[in-house]
């Protein structure tokens, strides 16, 4: 059973799912994990016939407490003010800072197929929707102080009240402290030393806490949301879900003040890039927009939801990591459309798709696509259609074009020079590091190409065959190919790569590196005893055998070619000096 089905099994009656985000800068991709976890739960509930709504809040009444990377000159003067009251960066068409940053985030929602009912905290507070909750919480300030102490061992003074007003003089909300409530108005001061990141103006005053004149601290704001909307499911990140953490404090306040149980929590671990947690205010890591540019919607959804929420997701943008992600998704998708998937594989494939996967049966290998877009003489779409063996459906064509865009973003913005696939116009200098056996393999492959069908699978099979008959380890054979063609140790599937190249060019390149014949023989030889031991072990698999003797000066290479019962041929070589290996070496 997939993890969202476990969550759904705990739900009875209509459900209201809630999530929210403080738009204090470009929203980093880590925030998408909560968004997509909640979306997966929402979709699962709907699929099970359970009535459900998915609310998403913009916490734009939070104070500006950190400056987005590189924006100090503009934002520093507004530190401490509600985000919705802070002007947007220069050149923005948005009404305020919060809208500037959240609009980009919501565009990603659209692309990922995430359908939410949006609300903004400025509207919630100003409309009076929280007035009743604010009044009850302020009247129970002593209870809140007790819960803070009991649950998180956090001390609050006897005159601390859980509310922050918007200072009537300087407009800051992050520097105000409420010290009294008479049932109608709160008394507050705007303290210069309240926080390190903003300086209050020192004003003291008295004001109604209702209709948007201030806000609850976010732990109590959670409580107000849960009771007012009301919320039945809301997950929280690892940092909030620890024992005695924010979630525990909020849940305890809800029980103590309103005698209600908190929403079902689905705690989730961090999303990491290269093992590091990200911060949008510090400019570390990738924004949600950046990651949505890199990964097609179904891949980003798959990445976030395939792992159980309580396990971290660590995404590696290097070639090995991103290719592995695409390959894993393709495996799930292919097994689903062919009816071979497990129940969980099929379920996560459906949840990962922004829309139906009907009409989408073929996926182009991502590593192959990245290679194609780096070969300007090739049309990537035509080459992929050749490999599919038929015209792509409209859905498949759209998915291919998305992969082409992703591949271009990866090559331009993330790939290291070593990871880029560049066809080398001349023999790379590092090809000189190849062994004599690898060089001989390249020459033998060049000799075999004229009679090889110029098609992916045929070329791939020929590479394996020539490696067995050289003989050289398969990994070393492929490394030699990639080195002389791309100046890399690895690359896309070799058969695919060779099929893109001109036959004459390839033959010339493979023969360009000379090799020492005797040294090659010695590197690939076995002793007579080793040959006999191998022959005894593999005898049941050998259908026939033949041998020949090659000579270079006083050095003899006696070569035994074995045809196996599966039709494959392998070669073993015994090198001697002065005389060839005895005729009866395998007698």
XYZ file of C-alpha atoms in Angstrom:
587
model
C 0.000 0.000 0.000
C 1.427 3.380 -1.024
C 1.959 5.829 1.842
C -0.862 8.179 0.742
C -3.277 5.256 0.975
C -2.187 4.716 4.583
C -3.039 8.365 5.289
C -6.394 8.101 3.513
C -7.282 4.999 5.530
C -7.192 7.130 8.703
C -9.677 9.676 7.339
C -13.404 9.636 8.015
C -15.758 12.191 6.487
C -14.923 15.383 4.539
C -11.317 16.555 4.806
C -9.688 19.994 4.653
C -5.966 19.928 3.890
C -3.880 23.005 4.616
C -0.397 24.193 3.785
C 1.190 27.634 3.584
C 4.358 29.537 2.772
C 5.988 32.778 3.896
C 7.103 34.571 0.691
C 10.204 36.280 2.085
C 12.232 35.636 -1.073
C 12.304 33.314 -4.049
C 10.739 30.137 -2.708
C 13.274 27.311 -2.710
C 12.441 23.901 -4.078
C 12.417 22.363 -0.600
C 9.040 24.017 -0.022
C 7.651 21.976 -2.914
C 7.935 18.797 -0.880
C 5.172 19.855 1.494
C 3.090 21.169 -1.403
C 3.337 17.899 -3.334
C 2.937 15.640 -0.292
C -0.328 17.408 0.506
C -1.348 17.293 -3.163
C -0.702 13.535 -3.297
C -2.882 13.056 -0.208
C -5.580 15.280 -1.738
C -5.599 13.281 -4.977
C -5.694 9.980 -3.105
C -8.655 11.103 -1.005
C -10.516 12.207 -4.130
C -9.678 8.918 -5.860
C -11.165 7.063 -2.889
C -14.355 9.104 -3.121
C -13.653 11.135 0.035
C -14.750 14.768 -0.151
C -11.667 16.959 0.227
C -10.433 20.528 -0.174
C -6.815 21.663 -0.422
C -6.149 25.136 1.003
C -2.878 26.967 0.542
C -2.072 30.130 2.451
C 0.273 32.993 1.732
C 1.695 34.034 5.095
C 2.112 37.610 3.925
C 1.385 39.191 7.321
C 4.652 37.775 8.654
C 7.386 40.374 9.181
C 10.278 40.817 6.795
C 13.004 39.286 8.967
C 15.638 38.413 6.359
C 16.719 40.142 3.190
C 16.656 38.120 -0.044
C 20.141 37.512 -1.411
C 21.521 40.556 -3.191
C 18.549 42.818 -2.351
C 19.852 44.636 0.732
C 19.801 48.123 -0.760
C 16.069 47.892 -1.446
C 14.711 45.885 1.487
C 16.829 46.834 4.501
C 14.709 49.875 5.384
C 11.561 47.718 5.551
C 12.836 45.057 7.968
C 10.157 44.262 10.543
C 7.189 45.363 8.419
C 4.509 42.903 7.216
C 5.573 41.400 3.900
C 2.371 42.568 2.238
C 3.250 46.177 3.137
C 6.788 46.031 1.709
C 7.247 47.446 -1.827
C 8.373 44.900 -4.441
C 11.878 44.960 -5.936
C 12.579 47.577 -8.574
C 11.099 46.709 -11.936
C 8.442 44.377 -10.543
C 4.813 44.780 -11.584
C 3.593 43.166 -8.345
C 1.740 45.209 -5.733
C 4.136 44.239 -2.938
C 7.032 41.993 -1.968
C 4.841 39.053 -0.983
C 2.988 39.032 -4.299
C 6.245 39.420 -6.214
C 7.695 36.210 -4.791
C 4.555 34.103 -4.355
C 3.399 34.671 -7.948
C 6.453 32.810 -9.247
C 5.732 29.974 -6.808
C 2.100 29.721 -7.883
C 3.169 29.552 -11.533
C 5.076 26.384 -10.629
C 1.877 25.026 -9.033
C 0.090 25.465 -12.357
C 2.801 23.632 -14.268
C 2.802 20.757 -11.773
C -0.968 20.384 -11.864
C -1.394 21.388 -8.201
C -4.927 22.730 -7.694
C -5.387 24.660 -4.444
C -7.778 27.157 -2.913
C -5.501 30.123 -2.222
C -5.866 32.512 0.668
C -3.731 35.383 1.924
C -3.261 36.100 5.600
C -3.668 39.849 5.039
C -7.220 39.096 3.896
C -7.892 36.643 6.723
C -6.851 39.159 9.378
C -8.359 42.257 7.763
C -11.694 40.550 7.079
C -12.107 39.702 10.759
C -12.147 35.938 10.150
C -9.687 35.435 13.011
C -11.244 37.985 15.392
C -12.961 35.382 17.562
C -9.885 33.169 17.745
C -7.678 36.175 18.577
C -9.985 37.207 21.414
C -10.119 33.704 22.902
C -6.352 33.221 22.648
C -5.605 36.596 24.255
C -8.046 35.859 27.090
C -6.135 32.599 27.600
C -2.653 34.123 27.524
C -1.826 32.526 30.865
C -2.675 29.105 29.418
C -0.451 29.792 26.405
C 2.448 30.745 28.677
C 1.966 27.549 30.678
C 1.893 25.377 27.540
C 5.065 27.006 26.209
C 6.824 26.134 29.453
C 5.460 22.596 29.782
C 5.891 21.532 26.161
C 9.007 23.353 24.967
C 10.513 24.598 28.244
C 10.196 28.124 26.890
C 9.688 30.860 29.481
C 7.379 33.804 28.828
C 6.983 36.654 31.317
C 3.688 37.170 33.132
C 2.920 40.242 31.028
C 3.636 38.558 27.669
C 0.610 38.184 25.407
C 0.588 36.083 22.212
C 0.015 38.889 19.734
C 1.980 41.410 17.680
C 0.417 44.666 16.558
C 1.351 46.754 13.565
C 3.069 49.765 15.133
C 0.953 52.851 14.487
C 4.074 54.990 14.125
C 6.672 52.982 12.139
C 4.512 50.252 10.581
C 6.619 47.391 11.930
C 5.044 44.209 13.255
C 8.165 42.220 14.071
C 9.340 44.616 16.793
C 6.137 45.040 18.814
C 5.384 43.427 22.158
C 1.908 43.242 23.690
C 1.837 43.433 27.498
C -1.881 43.816 28.300
C -5.361 43.046 26.965
C -8.579 44.499 28.393
C -10.992 42.573 26.195
C -11.177 45.323 23.588
C -7.666 46.688 23.088
C -4.092 45.569 23.579
C -1.339 47.698 25.058
C 1.956 47.415 23.213
C 5.403 48.872 22.814
C 7.625 48.902 19.717
C 10.966 47.883 21.173
C 14.304 48.926 19.628
C 15.923 45.787 21.117
C 13.132 43.276 20.467
C 15.000 41.403 17.711
C 18.444 41.530 16.139
C 17.250 41.902 12.550
C 15.109 45.048 12.957
C 14.957 48.079 15.241
C 11.669 49.234 16.738
C 10.877 52.925 17.028
C 10.128 52.971 20.789
C 6.481 53.976 20.394
C 3.940 52.783 22.989
C 0.231 52.654 22.322
C -3.112 50.962 22.701
C -5.070 49.512 19.794
C -7.751 46.964 18.920
C -6.196 43.606 17.970
C -8.959 42.916 15.462
C -9.527 43.436 11.729
C -5.891 43.311 10.668
C -4.290 45.597 13.232
C -1.879 42.833 14.137
C -1.258 39.103 14.022
C -0.809 36.060 16.198
C 2.638 34.469 16.618
C 2.819 31.710 14.059
C 2.417 28.862 16.570
C -0.900 30.402 17.621
C -1.691 31.380 14.039
C -1.584 27.659 13.295
C -4.149 27.147 16.055
C -6.398 29.876 14.627
C -6.247 28.299 11.166
C -7.039 24.843 12.517
C -10.070 26.064 14.455
C -11.384 28.640 11.970
C -11.155 26.892 8.584
C -11.235 24.138 10.117
C -8.232 21.989 9.122
C -8.219 18.172 9.346
C -4.852 17.366 7.694
C -1.671 19.431 7.807
C 1.807 18.004 7.610
C 4.870 19.781 8.948
C 8.566 19.644 8.222
C 11.051 17.774 10.366
C 12.218 20.956 12.091
C 8.678 21.662 13.352
C 7.718 18.076 14.189
C 10.393 17.201 16.750
C 9.356 16.456 20.331
C 8.640 19.748 22.082
C 8.804 21.584 18.756
C 6.428 24.032 17.139
C 3.864 21.424 16.160
C 3.669 20.038 19.695
C 3.256 23.536 21.151
C 0.464 24.413 18.715
C -1.334 21.106 19.276
C -1.151 21.523 23.057
C -2.505 25.085 22.832
C -5.400 23.883 20.671
C -6.315 21.205 23.202
C -5.915 23.461 26.235
C -7.810 26.482 24.868
C -10.362 25.035 22.441
C -10.617 21.424 23.667
C -10.091 20.228 20.084
C -7.734 17.642 18.619
C -5.124 18.885 16.111
C -5.214 17.952 12.422
C -3.606 14.730 11.274
C 0.108 15.421 10.987
C 2.202 13.952 8.180
C 5.753 14.854 9.253
C 8.168 15.140 6.365
C 11.925 15.263 6.073
C 13.994 17.877 4.286
C 14.601 18.090 0.566
C 18.347 18.247 0.032
C 20.441 19.131 -2.991
C 23.802 17.431 -2.789
C 23.188 16.723 0.900
C 22.557 20.366 1.918
C 19.368 22.016 3.168
C 18.597 25.225 1.323
C 17.667 28.760 2.295
C 16.113 31.175 -0.177
C 17.118 34.234 1.857
C 20.776 33.197 1.736
C 20.621 32.308 -1.939
C 21.736 28.737 -1.240
C 20.379 25.970 -3.419
C 17.789 26.097 -6.162
C 14.486 27.929 -6.192
C 11.278 26.084 -7.000
C 11.267 27.948 -10.315
C 14.815 26.826 -11.117
C 14.027 23.196 -10.329
C 10.801 23.311 -12.355
C 12.870 24.591 -15.278
C 15.283 21.688 -14.848
C 12.841 18.817 -14.330
C 9.633 18.159 -16.282
C 6.505 18.224 -14.075
C 6.126 14.460 -13.762
C 9.790 14.075 -12.760
C 9.631 16.761 -10.068
C 6.415 15.279 -8.692
C 7.915 11.763 -8.788
C 11.056 12.939 -7.003
C 9.053 14.493 -4.164
C 6.390 11.860 -3.502
C 7.872 8.434 -4.323
C 9.772 8.427 -1.002
C 7.854 8.189 2.261
C 7.539 11.644 3.843
C 9.622 10.691 6.891
C 12.635 9.924 4.670
C 14.773 12.749 3.242
C 14.978 13.349 -0.492
C 18.535 14.020 -1.622
C 18.702 15.145 -5.234
C 22.021 15.131 -7.057
C 22.149 17.478 -10.051
C 25.300 15.866 -11.396
C 25.009 13.598 -14.423
C 24.861 10.325 -12.511
C 22.132 11.607 -10.183
C 19.852 13.206 -12.751
C 20.171 10.309 -15.215
C 19.343 7.868 -12.410
C 16.196 9.862 -11.552
C 14.955 9.871 -15.151
C 15.745 6.169 -15.557
C 13.864 5.273 -12.371
C 10.823 7.262 -13.466
C 10.938 5.655 -16.916
C 11.100 2.200 -15.347
C 8.001 2.918 -13.227
C 6.181 4.444 -16.201
C 7.079 1.652 -18.633
C 6.016 -1.039 -16.172
C 2.740 0.792 -15.586
C 1.759 1.191 -19.247
C 2.679 -2.446 -19.985
C 0.722 -3.783 -17.011
C 3.819 -5.143 -15.251
C 3.961 -2.633 -12.378
C 3.339 -3.454 -8.744
C 0.365 -1.715 -7.150
C 2.650 0.893 -5.548
C 4.592 1.504 -8.781
C 1.381 2.081 -10.717
C -0.043 4.305 -7.985
C 2.996 6.584 -7.729
C 3.196 6.807 -11.536
C -0.396 8.064 -11.653
C 0.201 10.496 -8.782
C 3.370 11.798 -10.428
C 1.573 12.677 -13.650
C 0.075 16.197 -13.681
C -2.603 14.753 -15.982
C -3.576 11.376 -17.438
C -0.772 9.231 -18.912
C -3.133 7.931 -21.613
C -1.488 8.128 -25.036
C 1.959 8.356 -23.463
C 3.735 5.017 -23.760
C 7.236 5.943 -24.934
C 9.874 7.940 -23.041
C 13.137 9.026 -24.642
C 16.194 8.116 -22.579
C 17.319 11.340 -20.901
C 21.041 10.667 -21.248
C 20.485 10.065 -24.948
C 18.548 13.327 -25.248
C 21.367 15.265 -23.558
C 23.821 13.794 -26.059
C 21.596 14.609 -29.039
C 21.129 18.270 -28.162
C 24.900 18.672 -28.004
C 25.306 17.425 -31.577
C 24.161 20.346 -33.737
C 24.139 18.279 -36.931
C 21.297 16.126 -35.563
C 17.558 16.767 -35.135
C 16.779 15.345 -31.686
C 13.084 14.758 -32.385
C 13.741 12.917 -35.663
C 16.455 10.772 -34.085
C 14.193 9.800 -31.183
C 11.325 8.953 -33.538
C 13.724 6.719 -35.472
C 14.493 4.844 -32.275
C 10.817 4.606 -31.333
C 10.168 3.014 -34.735
C 7.025 5.081 -35.270
C 5.745 8.664 -35.114
C 5.258 9.849 -31.542
C 1.769 10.589 -30.240
C 0.939 14.193 -29.352
C 1.422 13.370 -25.672
C 4.752 11.641 -26.297
C 5.937 14.533 -28.463
C 5.066 17.014 -25.701
C 6.964 14.937 -23.143
C 9.963 14.671 -25.469
C 10.031 18.429 -26.006
C 9.923 18.891 -22.224
C 12.910 16.554 -21.886
C 14.783 18.452 -24.573
C 14.202 21.696 -22.641
C 15.317 20.020 -19.409
C 18.424 18.619 -21.059
C 19.343 22.056 -22.399
C 18.868 23.639 -18.957
C 21.031 20.929 -17.392
C 23.807 21.269 -19.975
C 23.818 25.078 -19.815
C 23.448 25.529 -16.067
C 24.430 22.417 -14.129
C 26.704 20.074 -16.088
C 30.424 20.202 -15.404
C 32.789 20.392 -18.349
C 33.590 16.708 -17.834
C 29.886 15.831 -17.968
C 29.180 17.621 -21.226
C 29.012 15.469 -24.343
C 31.148 17.108 -26.997
C 32.126 15.239 -30.117
C 35.894 15.698 -30.349
C 37.035 17.029 -33.719
C 40.545 15.668 -33.163
C 41.903 12.759 -31.147
C 41.921 13.884 -27.472
C 45.318 14.124 -25.798
C 44.107 11.886 -22.964
C 43.591 9.048 -25.443
C 47.345 8.470 -25.087
C 46.590 7.006 -21.631
C 44.738 4.025 -23.124
C 46.362 0.612 -22.760
C 47.595 -1.377 -25.733
C 44.646 -3.748 -25.256
C 42.159 -0.862 -25.425
C 43.857 0.489 -28.549
C 43.749 -2.929 -30.207
C 40.048 -3.196 -29.345
C 39.390 0.107 -31.140
C 41.196 -1.114 -34.264
C 39.280 -4.407 -34.206
C 35.984 -2.547 -33.866
C 36.896 -0.332 -36.834
C 37.540 -3.475 -38.884
C 34.124 -4.886 -37.913
C 32.059 -1.770 -38.700
C 31.752 -2.135 -42.511
C 29.665 -5.293 -42.072
C 27.609 -3.995 -39.126
C 24.057 -2.691 -39.526
C 24.128 1.017 -38.627
C 21.497 0.752 -35.923
C 21.615 1.136 -32.134
C 21.188 -2.461 -31.001
C 23.356 -3.951 -33.749
C 26.196 -1.568 -32.915
C 25.836 -2.219 -29.187
C 26.008 -5.978 -29.788
C 29.044 -5.565 -32.028
C 30.910 -3.654 -29.314
C 30.322 -6.496 -26.851
C 31.353 -9.092 -29.427
C 34.606 -7.341 -30.359
C 35.428 -6.866 -26.656
C 35.037 -10.639 -26.097
C 37.226 -11.412 -29.110
C 40.009 -8.926 -28.300
C 39.697 -9.907 -25.395
C 39.313 -6.889 -23.106
C 37.051 -6.206 -20.147
C 33.795 -4.672 -21.302
C 34.152 -1.661 -18.988
C 37.599 -0.899 -20.437
C 36.276 -1.281 -23.978
C 33.524 1.277 -23.399
C 35.899 3.664 -21.633
C 38.191 3.535 -24.658
C 35.310 4.388 -26.986
C 34.105 7.321 -24.907
C 37.647 8.633 -24.540
C 38.488 8.810 -28.253
C 35.062 10.133 -29.278
C 34.000 12.393 -26.380
C 37.162 12.675 -24.240
C 35.145 11.249 -21.340
C 35.271 8.049 -19.299
C 31.527 7.455 -19.730
C 28.607 8.658 -21.795
C 25.254 7.728 -23.316
C 24.582 4.175 -24.461
C 27.446 3.485 -26.852
C 25.335 1.873 -29.573
C 23.097 4.943 -29.669
C 26.098 7.253 -29.771
C 27.829 5.427 -32.629
C 24.616 5.335 -34.657
C 24.618 9.155 -34.685
C 28.108 9.318 -36.190
C 29.318 9.111 -39.752
C 30.694 5.623 -40.430
C 33.843 6.816 -42.223
C 34.616 9.383 -39.515
C 34.225 6.746 -36.822
C 36.460 4.206 -38.555
C 39.198 6.803 -39.013
C 38.990 7.853 -35.367
C 39.121 4.286 -34.046
C 42.269 3.554 -36.078
C 43.995 6.821 -35.242
C 45.728 5.604 -32.088
C 48.561 3.129 -32.878
C 49.237 0.088 -30.723
C 52.141 -2.262 -30.064
C 51.033 -5.707 -31.236
C 53.307 -7.749 -28.966
C 52.505 -5.643 -25.910
C 48.796 -5.998 -26.702
C 49.175 -9.787 -26.845
C 50.957 -9.850 -23.506
C 48.359 -7.610 -21.818
C 45.543 -9.924 -22.888
C 47.197 -13.326 -22.461
C 46.649 -16.136 -19.975
C 48.979 -18.978 -19.059
C 48.431 -22.489 -20.379
C 47.379 -23.601 -16.891
C 44.874 -20.736 -16.613
C 43.451 -21.639 -20.019
C 43.038 -25.298 -19.031
C 41.331 -24.307 -15.755
C 38.927 -21.976 -17.577
C 38.193 -24.642 -20.207
C 37.405 -27.249 -17.555
C 35.065 -24.872 -15.721
C 33.193 -23.738 -18.859
C 33.248 -27.027 -20.809
C 29.476 -27.545 -20.615
C 28.890 -24.157 -22.260
C 31.323 -24.690 -25.165
C 29.771 -25.832 -28.451
C 32.947 -25.719 -30.584
C 36.463 -24.327 -30.653
C 39.276 -23.487 -33.053
C 42.725 -22.015 -32.759
C 45.323 -20.196 -34.798
C 48.877 -18.974 -34.254
C 50.109 -15.434 -34.921
C 53.786 -14.565 -34.799
C 55.738 -11.340 -34.400
C 59.507 -11.918 -34.422
C 60.189 -14.542 -31.765
C 56.835 -13.999 -30.008
C 53.944 -16.380 -30.684
C 50.278 -15.726 -29.878
C 48.234 -18.918 -29.867
C 44.601 -17.843 -29.977
C 41.697 -20.110 -29.078
C 38.240 -19.020 -30.212
C 35.331 -20.744 -28.483
C 31.744 -20.698 -29.706
C 29.399 -21.071 -26.750
C 26.032 -22.787 -26.697
C 24.290 -19.376 -26.620
C 26.004 -18.422 -29.896
C 28.469 -15.964 -28.392
C 32.167 -16.235 -29.220
C 35.033 -15.624 -26.801
C 38.806 -15.655 -27.275
C 41.618 -16.771 -24.993
C 45.278 -16.133 -25.879
C 48.476 -17.872 -24.744
C 51.708 -15.978 -25.515
C 55.050 -17.763 -25.738
C 58.523 -16.890 -26.984
C 60.603 -19.033 -29.316
C 57.893 -21.620 -30.011
C 54.073 -21.550 -30.103
C 51.984 -23.075 -27.335
C 51.948 -26.897 -27.506
C 49.239 -28.421 -29.699
C 47.898 -30.417 -26.779
C 47.465 -27.559 -24.350
C 43.720 -28.346 -24.156
C 44.019 -32.110 -24.604
